[in-house]
Structures are given as C-alpha cells and as structure tokens.
Coordinates of C-alpha atoms in Angstrom, one line a residue:
M1 CA 114.7 110.3 96.7
F2 CA 111.3 110.5 94.6
P3 CA 110.8 110.2 90.8
L4 CA 113.5 111.4 88.9
L5 CA 113.6 111.6 84.8
L6 CA 116.2 109.7 82.7
G7 CA 115.6 108.4 79.3
T8 CA 116.8 105.0 79.3
S9 CA 117.1 102.4 77.3
M10 CA 114.4 98.9 78.5
A11 CA 117.4 97.3 80.3
A12 CA 118.0 100.4 82.8
L13 CA 114.6 100.7 83.2
R14 CA 114.4 97.1 84.8
R15 CA 117.4 98.1 86.5
L16 CA 115.7 101.2 87.5
Q17 CA 112.8 98.4 89.3
Q18 CA 115.5 97.0 91.5
C19 CA 116.3 100.3 92.9
Q20 CA 113.3 99.6 94.8
S21 CA 114.4 97.1 97.1
T22 CA 116.7 100.8 98.4
G23 CA 113.6 103.4 98.3
I24 CA 114.3 104.6 95.1
T25 CA 112.0 105.1 91.9
A26 CA 112.7 106.7 88.9
V27 CA 111.3 106.7 85.9
S28 CA 111.8 106.5 81.9
H29 CA 110.8 107.7 78.9
L30 CA 110.8 105.2 77.5
H31 CA 111.4 105.0 73.7
T32 CA 111.9 101.9 73.1
S33 CA 111.6 99.5 70.1
S34 CA 107.8 98.5 71.5
R35 CA 106.6 101.8 70.0
A36 CA 107.5 101.3 66.3
S37 CA 105.4 98.0 66.8
A38 CA 102.5 99.5 67.5
D39 CA 99.7 100.0 66.3
M40 CA 99.7 104.0 68.0
H41 CA 101.9 105.7 70.6
Y42 CA 101.5 108.3 73.2
K43 CA 102.9 109.6 75.5
M44 CA 100.5 110.0 78.1
L45 CA 98.0 107.2 77.9
V46 CA 94.6 106.9 79.9
L47 CA 92.7 103.3 80.8
G48 CA 89.1 103.9 81.6
G49 CA 86.5 106.4 80.5
G50 CA 84.7 107.1 84.0
S51 CA 85.0 110.3 86.5
G52 CA 89.1 109.3 87.4
G53 CA 90.4 108.8 83.7
I54 CA 88.2 111.6 82.5
S55 CA 89.2 114.4 85.1
M56 CA 92.7 112.8 84.2
S57 CA 92.8 113.3 81.3
A58 CA 91.4 117.1 80.9
R59 CA 94.7 117.2 83.1
M60 CA 97.1 115.6 81.1
K61 CA 95.6 117.2 77.5
R62 CA 97.1 120.1 79.9
L63 CA 100.6 118.8 80.4
F64 CA 100.8 117.0 78.1
G65 CA 99.0 118.6 74.9
A66 CA 95.0 117.2 73.7
E67 CA 97.5 115.5 70.3
N68 CA 99.8 113.0 72.6
V69 CA 96.6 112.4 75.4
A70 CA 94.4 109.3 74.1
V71 CA 91.8 107.4 76.5
V72 CA 91.0 104.1 76.3
E73 CA 87.0 103.7 76.7
P74 CA 84.5 101.5 75.0
S75 CA 81.8 102.8 76.5
E76 CA 79.3 105.1 74.6
T77 CA 77.8 106.4 77.4
H78 CA 78.8 107.4 80.8
Y79 CA 77.0 108.1 84.2
Y80 CA 77.5 109.7 87.4
Q81 CA 76.5 106.8 89.8
P82 CA 76.4 109.0 92.5
I83 CA 73.5 110.5 92.0
W84 CA 71.8 106.5 91.6
T85 CA 71.4 106.6 95.5
L86 CA 68.0 109.0 95.0
V87 CA 67.5 107.6 91.4
G88 CA 66.9 104.4 93.1
A89 CA 64.7 106.0 95.6
G90 CA 62.6 108.0 92.5
A91 CA 64.2 111.4 93.8
K92 CA 66.4 111.5 90.8
T93 CA 65.9 110.4 87.5
S94 CA 68.5 107.9 85.7
A95 CA 69.1 110.0 82.5
S96 CA 70.1 112.7 84.7
S97 CA 73.0 110.6 85.7
A98 CA 73.9 109.8 81.6
R99 CA 75.8 112.1 79.3
H100 CA 77.5 110.5 75.4
T101 CA 80.8 109.6 76.6
A102 CA 81.5 111.7 73.7
S103 CA 80.6 115.3 75.7
V104 CA 82.5 114.8 77.8
M105 CA 85.7 113.9 76.3
P106 CA 88.4 116.8 76.6
A107 CA 88.5 117.8 72.8
G108 CA 91.1 116.7 70.7
V109 CA 92.3 114.2 73.1
K110 CA 91.9 110.3 70.9
W111 CA 89.8 108.9 72.3
V112 CA 90.0 104.8 71.5
K113 CA 86.2 103.0 71.9
S114 CA 87.8 99.6 72.7
K115 CA 88.0 97.7 75.8
V116 CA 91.6 97.3 78.1
Q117 CA 92.8 93.3 76.6
E118 CA 96.1 93.5 78.3
I119 CA 98.1 95.6 79.8
N120 CA 101.6 94.5 79.5
P121 CA 103.8 97.2 81.7
E122 CA 107.4 95.4 81.1
N123 CA 107.0 96.5 77.1
N124 CA 104.7 99.5 78.0
T125 CA 101.9 98.8 75.5
I126 CA 98.4 97.0 76.4
R127 CA 96.2 96.0 73.3
T128 CA 92.9 95.8 72.9
D129 CA 89.9 93.2 71.7
D130 CA 90.1 94.2 69.1
G131 CA 93.6 93.6 68.9
K132 CA 95.4 96.8 68.6
E133 CA 98.0 97.7 70.2
I134 CA 99.5 100.9 72.2
S135 CA 102.4 101.6 73.8
Y136 CA 102.7 104.7 75.7
E137 CA 105.7 107.1 78.0
Y138 CA 103.1 106.4 80.9
L139 CA 99.8 105.2 82.1
I140 CA 97.3 105.8 84.1
I141 CA 95.1 102.8 84.6
A142 CA 91.5 104.1 86.0
L143 CA 89.1 101.6 85.2
G144 CA 86.6 101.0 88.6
L145 CA 86.2 97.7 90.3
Q146 CA 84.3 94.6 88.9
L147 CA 80.3 93.5 90.5
H148 CA 80.2 90.6 90.8
F149 CA 76.5 89.3 91.1
E150 CA 77.7 85.9 89.7
K151 CA 79.0 85.0 93.2
I152 CA 75.9 85.0 95.6
K153 CA 73.3 81.9 94.0
G154 CA 70.0 83.2 92.4
L155 CA 71.8 86.6 90.3
P156 CA 71.9 88.7 88.5
E157 CA 68.7 86.2 87.0
G158 CA 66.8 87.0 89.7
F159 CA 66.4 90.8 88.8
E160 CA 63.7 89.5 86.7
H161 CA 61.0 89.4 88.9
P162 CA 60.2 91.9 90.5
K163 CA 60.7 93.3 94.8
I164 CA 64.4 93.5 94.1
G165 CA 67.3 95.9 93.0
S166 CA 70.6 97.5 93.3
N167 CA 71.9 100.6 92.6
Y168 CA 75.0 100.0 92.1
S169 CA 74.0 99.3 88.0
I170 CA 72.4 101.0 85.7
Q171 CA 70.0 98.3 84.6
T172 CA 69.0 97.2 88.4
V173 CA 68.7 101.0 89.7
E174 CA 65.8 101.8 88.3
K175 CA 64.1 98.3 89.7
T176 CA 64.8 98.9 93.0
W177 CA 62.5 102.3 92.6
K178 CA 59.4 99.7 91.0
A179 CA 60.2 97.9 94.5
L180 CA 59.3 100.7 96.9
K181 CA 57.0 102.6 95.7
D182 CA 54.5 98.7 94.3
F183 CA 55.6 98.0 98.6
K184 CA 52.5 97.5 100.3
A185 CA 54.2 95.3 103.5
G186 CA 56.4 92.8 105.0
N187 CA 60.3 93.1 105.3
A188 CA 62.4 95.6 103.3
V189 CA 66.0 94.2 102.9
F190 CA 68.9 96.0 102.7
T191 CA 72.6 93.9 101.7
F192 CA 75.7 95.0 102.1
P193 CA 78.7 92.4 101.1
N194 CA 81.3 90.7 102.2
T195 CA 83.6 92.6 100.5
P196 CA 85.1 95.7 99.5
V197 CA 82.6 98.7 98.0
K198 CA 82.8 101.5 96.0
C199 CA 80.5 103.8 98.3
A200 CA 80.3 102.2 101.2
G201 CA 77.3 104.6 102.9
A202 CA 75.4 103.7 99.8
P203 CA 73.9 100.7 101.1
Q204 CA 72.4 102.0 104.0
K205 CA 71.7 105.4 102.4
I206 CA 68.5 103.6 100.5
M207 CA 67.5 102.1 103.4
Y208 CA 66.9 105.6 105.6
L209 CA 64.8 107.0 102.0
S210 CA 63.3 104.1 101.9
D211 CA 62.1 104.9 105.4
A212 CA 61.8 107.7 104.6
Y213 CA 59.1 107.4 101.6
L214 CA 57.3 103.9 103.7
R215 CA 56.2 106.8 106.5
K216 CA 55.4 109.6 103.4
T217 CA 53.3 107.3 101.6
G218 CA 51.7 105.9 105.2
K219 CA 53.7 102.4 105.1
R220 CA 55.8 102.3 107.1
N221 CA 53.9 100.6 110.2
E222 CA 53.0 97.5 107.5
A223 CA 57.6 97.1 107.2
R224 CA 59.8 95.8 108.8
V225 CA 63.5 97.5 107.5
I226 CA 66.2 95.8 108.1
Y227 CA 70.1 96.9 107.2
N228 CA 71.8 93.0 106.5
T229 CA 75.5 94.3 106.5
S230 CA 78.7 91.8 106.5
L231 CA 80.3 93.9 108.7
P232 CA 81.2 94.4 112.2
V233 CA 80.3 98.8 112.3
L234 CA 77.5 100.2 110.8
F235 CA 79.5 102.8 109.2
G236 CA 83.6 102.9 110.1
I237 CA 83.8 106.1 111.6
K238 CA 83.2 106.5 114.9
K239 CA 82.1 110.3 115.1
Y240 CA 79.3 109.7 112.2
A241 CA 78.7 105.7 113.3
D242 CA 77.2 107.5 116.9
S243 CA 74.7 109.6 114.7
L244 CA 73.9 107.3 112.7
W245 CA 72.5 105.1 115.2
D246 CA 70.6 107.9 117.3
I247 CA 68.4 107.4 113.3
V248 CA 68.6 103.9 113.6
K249 CA 66.8 104.4 117.0
Q250 CA 64.4 107.0 116.4
R251 CA 63.2 105.0 113.2
D252 CA 62.6 102.3 114.4
L253 CA 65.7 100.0 112.1
Q254 CA 66.9 96.5 112.4
I255 CA 70.9 95.7 112.4
N256 CA 72.0 93.4 111.1
L257 CA 75.7 92.6 111.9
R258 CA 78.5 90.4 110.9
Q259 CA 75.5 89.1 107.9
N260 CA 76.6 88.3 104.6
L261 CA 74.1 87.6 101.2
I262 CA 74.9 84.0 99.9
E263 CA 71.5 83.8 97.5
V264 CA 68.6 85.1 96.6
R265 CA 65.5 83.3 95.5
A266 CA 63.4 85.9 93.9
D267 CA 60.6 83.8 92.8
K268 CA 60.1 83.1 96.1
Q269 CA 60.8 86.1 97.3
E270 CA 63.7 85.1 100.0
A271 CA 67.0 86.0 101.3
V272 CA 69.5 84.1 101.8
F273 CA 71.9 84.8 104.3
E274 CA 75.1 83.2 106.5
N275 CA 76.6 84.2 109.9
L276 CA 80.1 85.2 108.8
D277 CA 80.8 84.8 113.1
K278 CA 79.1 81.1 112.7
P279 CA 79.8 79.8 109.5
G280 CA 77.1 77.9 108.0
E281 CA 74.9 79.2 110.1
T282 CA 71.8 80.8 107.6
T283 CA 69.2 82.3 107.8
V284 CA 66.5 83.2 106.1
F285 CA 64.6 86.2 105.2
E286 CA 61.1 86.3 103.3
Y287 CA 61.2 90.8 102.0
E288 CA 58.3 92.3 100.2
M289 CA 61.4 94.3 98.6
L290 CA 64.9 93.4 98.0
H291 CA 67.7 95.9 97.7
V292 CA 71.3 94.0 96.8
T293 CA 74.7 95.5 97.4
P294 CA 76.7 93.1 95.3
P295 CA 80.2 91.3 96.1
M296 CA 83.0 93.3 95.0
G297 CA 86.6 93.0 93.4
P298 CA 89.5 94.6 92.0
N299 CA 89.6 94.7 87.4
L300 CA 90.4 91.5 86.1
I301 CA 92.9 93.0 83.3
V302 CA 94.1 94.8 86.2
K303 CA 94.2 91.6 88.0
S304 CA 96.0 89.2 85.8
S305 CA 98.6 91.6 84.5
P306 CA 101.8 92.0 87.0
L307 CA 100.0 95.7 87.8
G308 CA 98.2 94.0 91.4
D309 CA 98.9 94.0 94.6
E310 CA 99.1 90.2 95.6
A311 CA 94.9 91.0 95.8
G312 CA 94.9 92.1 92.4
W313 CA 94.2 95.4 93.1
L314 CA 96.2 98.2 91.3
D315 CA 100.1 98.6 94.0
L316 CA 100.3 102.4 94.1
D317 CA 102.4 104.6 96.8
K318 CA 100.0 106.0 98.9
D319 CA 101.2 108.9 99.0
Y320 CA 101.5 109.5 95.3
L321 CA 99.6 107.1 93.4
Q322 CA 102.7 105.2 91.2
H323 CA 103.6 102.4 90.8
K324 CA 105.6 100.4 93.1
K325 CA 107.6 98.6 90.4
Y326 CA 106.8 100.9 87.9
P327 CA 107.4 104.8 88.1
N328 CA 106.0 105.1 84.2
V329 CA 103.5 103.8 85.9
F330 CA 100.0 105.8 87.9
G331 CA 97.0 105.3 89.2
I332 CA 93.4 105.9 90.4
G333 CA 89.7 105.6 92.0
D334 CA 88.2 102.1 92.9
C335 CA 90.9 100.2 90.5
T336 CA 93.4 100.9 93.2
N337 CA 94.5 99.1 96.7
L338 CA 94.9 103.1 98.6
P339 CA 93.6 102.1 102.2
T340 CA 90.7 104.3 102.2
A341 CA 86.7 104.4 100.7
K342 CA 86.3 104.2 96.6
T343 CA 84.6 107.9 96.1
G344 CA 83.2 109.9 94.0
A345 CA 84.8 112.4 96.1
A346 CA 88.3 110.3 96.4
V347 CA 89.0 110.7 93.1
A348 CA 88.8 113.7 93.4
A349 CA 90.7 115.2 95.8
Q350 CA 93.1 112.0 93.6
S351 CA 93.2 114.2 90.9
A352 CA 94.5 116.8 91.6
V353 CA 97.4 115.2 93.5
L354 CA 97.9 113.0 91.2
S355 CA 97.6 115.5 88.3
R356 CA 100.8 116.9 90.0
T357 CA 103.3 114.1 90.9
I358 CA 103.2 113.2 86.9
S359 CA 104.0 117.6 86.8
M360 CA 107.4 117.4 88.9
I361 CA 108.7 113.8 88.1
L362 CA 107.8 116.2 84.1
K363 CA 109.8 118.8 85.6
N364 CA 112.8 115.9 86.4
Q365 CA 111.8 117.2 90.7
K366 CA 110.8 115.5 93.6
P367 CA 106.8 115.6 94.2
D368 CA 105.3 118.5 96.8
K369 CA 102.3 116.6 96.8
I370 CA 100.7 114.0 99.4
Y371 CA 97.6 112.7 99.2
D372 CA 95.7 112.3 102.3
G373 CA 93.6 109.2 102.1
Y374 CA 91.0 112.4 101.8
T375 CA 87.5 110.5 101.4
S376 CA 83.7 112.3 101.8
C377 CA 80.6 110.3 101.7
P378 CA 76.8 112.5 101.9
L379 CA 74.7 110.0 104.0
V380 CA 71.5 110.8 102.9
T381 CA 68.6 109.9 105.7
S382 CA 65.8 111.3 104.4
Y383 CA 64.5 113.4 101.6
K384 CA 65.6 116.5 103.0
S385 CA 69.4 115.1 105.4
V386 CA 72.2 114.3 104.8
I387 CA 75.2 113.8 107.7
L388 CA 78.7 114.7 105.3
A389 CA 81.5 112.3 106.6
E390 CA 85.0 113.5 105.3
F391 CA 87.8 111.7 106.5
D392 CA 91.5 111.1 105.9
Y393 CA 93.5 107.2 105.9
N394 CA 92.7 107.0 109.4
G395 CA 89.8 107.2 110.3
Q396 CA 90.2 110.7 111.2
P397 CA 87.1 112.9 110.3
L398 CA 87.8 115.8 108.4
E399 CA 85.4 118.7 106.9
T400 CA 85.4 121.5 105.9
F401 CA 82.2 122.8 107.0
P402 CA 81.9 124.9 110.4
I403 CA 79.7 123.1 111.3
N404 CA 79.2 119.6 113.1
Q405 CA 79.1 117.2 110.2
A406 CA 77.8 114.2 111.7
K407 CA 74.1 115.7 112.3
E408 CA 71.1 115.7 109.8
S409 CA 72.0 118.9 107.4
R410 CA 69.4 120.4 104.5
I411 CA 72.2 122.7 103.1
M412 CA 74.0 119.5 102.6
Y413 CA 71.7 116.7 101.3
H414 CA 71.3 120.6 98.3
M415 CA 74.3 120.6 97.6
K416 CA 74.9 116.3 97.2
A417 CA 71.0 116.4 94.7
D418 CA 71.6 119.7 93.1
V419 CA 75.3 120.9 93.7
M420 CA 77.5 118.4 92.6
P421 CA 76.4 116.8 89.6
H422 CA 76.8 120.7 88.2
L423 CA 80.3 120.4 90.0
Y424 CA 80.5 117.2 88.8
W425 CA 79.6 117.1 85.0
H426 CA 81.5 121.1 84.2
G427 CA 84.3 120.5 86.9
L428 CA 85.4 117.3 87.9
L429 CA 85.2 116.1 84.1
R430 CA 87.2 119.7 82.7
G431 CA 90.2 119.1 85.5
L432 CA 88.9 121.9 86.8
W433 CA 87.5 120.9 90.4
G434 CA 89.4 119.2 92.7
G435 CA 91.7 118.8 95.6
P436 CA 92.9 117.8 99.3
G437 CA 89.2 118.5 100.1
P438 CA 87.1 119.1 97.4
Y439 CA 84.7 120.4 99.4
R440 CA 86.8 122.7 101.2
K441 CA 87.5 124.1 97.3
L442 CA 84.5 124.2 97.1
M443 CA 83.5 126.2 100.2
H444 CA 86.1 128.7 99.4
L445 CA 84.8 129.5 96.0
G446 CA 82.0 130.5 98.0
M447 CA 82.9 133.1 99.2
K448 CA 85.1 134.7 96.3

C-alpha cells in the first residue's frame, strides 16, 4: 500500500513511521504544536532554489496555491549550470548562465532569503541561519550537493594562480577559458574525482572541447591532452563509452584510468595523482593547463539530519521520491540517493513524477507514476557535435530520437547549446516542461 492521507497527531505519525517495516507508508496533515511556536508556517515548504526547487515550487503553487508555498534560498542569483561546460570553452559567456533569483521565483510564492541551518522532521520544522523557525505540512528538499575543493591539497587557494580552472563553480569557470586561451605548449590535464559527481560527463566534455580549440588555433601539435579519471571506465554506459573510445583514439587523447587527483602545486604547475589500484603510489604531472573536477558529497544539512542515509544523501524511495522514514518529506535532484546520474535532465524527469506523487497523495490515492531513473548527458565532443546519452536506473539506453544517439550529431549540439537553455528558463523553471524522458516531451511538442 502506498501513501494514504491521515489526519493524526505527532504520536500517531510516529506510529505510522513504525509501519515502514511492514511496507506501509502514510502521510499526515501534521497539525501540531510546532506550527503555533514557529515564526512561519506553510503547507508546502521547498528547501533550495536551484533547478529542482524552483521547478517544484512552480508545480506546488498550482497544487496548493501560491500563498501556501515557500522556498528557502539565500542566493540572489540563479544559475543554469549545464551551460558552464561551454563557458569554460569560450562558446558561451558566464553572464548567459545567470538570472536574478527573483525573476525565476514563481509569482506569489514566498521567497525566504535565508540559508537552511537545521531540519527537524520529527517536529516538521526547519531553522534558518538568521534564527527563524518555519513549520510545514509537507517538505520538498532540493538542496543539491556539496563541492569539496578543499579535499585536494593546494586548493582552493591554487585557483589564485593561472593555468588552472574548474567548470563546476561560477568563481572558477572563466579561469578554465583563460587557461585554454593562454595555452602555449605542454600538458593539458583533466580530472575526475573518486566521489559521486553531478553531470558525470562534464569532466571529459571540456577535454574534447579543449582538444578542438587547440586544433582550431594550431596549437594541438604542441599539446598532450590527458584525462585522468578515478573510474575504471571512460563512461558508465557501454554503448556510449564505445563511441567515446573511438573518438579518444582518433584524436590521440591519453586516458589514464583509476587516477585520483590528491594535490595541486599551482606555483610549480604540478598535479599529483594517486593510483587507486595501488594505494600510496603517486604520479606527478606537469601541466600547462589543468581542469579540476572537485570531490563532491552530500549536502551537509541533510547529512547532519535524520533524513540522510549512511553516506549522508537524502534517503528516498527510488520509485516515488518520497522519504523512506518521514512520509511527508520528498526530495529531488543532486541531494538524493537515487541510483542514477545527477543531471538537469534527471531533475526534469523527477519533477513531473514527484508532482504526480504529491497530487495523488493529496487525493488520498495511490501514486500511479514511477520514476525509472531516466537521466541524460549530452556529451559535447566538439564545438559542433554532441553524443546524446540517455539511460535509466539499470544503465540501459532510453533514447528519444529515431537515430543512433551514440554517434556525434550537430543537431544535438544545437539542442544542447541553444534549445535547452531556452526550455530551462521558460519551461522547466515554470513547471511546464519535463517528465519521464523530457527530450521525448520536446520531440512530441515539436510534432504538434
């Protein structure tokens, strides 16, 4: 049996949580004393104003009414992060990735300009860094993940030196482009850390783009392009990995598997990697350009709450995106432990499923849509080509278009560079685009 709406006290909620062992999950309206003592109360509270948070707040506005929905987000600027791959390669500007948060917040929804300090799901409250307590009936967590540059010795202070950048931060993405523009001769080194990452294809996308740029500017013969990845494979889905290996061979790119960046000596332009198959064995690479993909981990607020799994990721039912222990808590995006790649396309697919789950719960009905793990990674292989990888929880291709998507496509590049940003700002963030296979929805719309 899936979620049932029951008007209960906190004591009853605890009894309902105990029912998890029997496979029963239930949701309470949660009219508790915490509401009376809180500074604010909302029927639906959304934590995080990134792609998942804004998309879900737009959808929840239609379910609950704007006055009953609030979003907790401290940043004044909202970024479309997938475009940073192209910013780092000089194909787009960082300004094109940014909008004022106020401009993407759904009209009428309360924007709480604070940072989440603590989540207390037992009392249905959260506390912000400015001391406010907010109570809720339902909670959506969309807090993203944490970048950990500091786990690499010599960073983040190493970014004060030239020749080093990272497409994973607005503070460092333009440094990637500067390092590429200023490249003269030597090693161009690209890294993939020994942790889960968001957009797992991005660390090698910038390698392909850098290779293309160096060829275009006549510097490729003076360059040795190196991709050092902690993974035992180039890409996790064999169909696309086979195509990428062909590209690697054609373009004379050096791939070193099971190599993890542990130190950057920016003053000497040296990067130190550990061989994960032989712990303690290290290799020093001199570089003329270094692109760092930082180690990443779960959101620290989620990790420090009862909501995280053993590793600290938000512990969700992978089918319905509902928390396994607290039935009035839901999640979306990079902060979750859903066993699929963390991408914007995954958020688009998840947003439609989660919206449907919550709407069915409000009707006291069993959810009738399941998230199959759909995710997508447009693997940019040059300034005019993309391999569009789409796959599910099982790592099986889940493709949209009637072509072999493992082949490089110019049309898919324009979709990545030009179409998707438009759909992001005017579709996903308004809760108007997405679903299981958002590209499939796009193709369907194009046929009308």
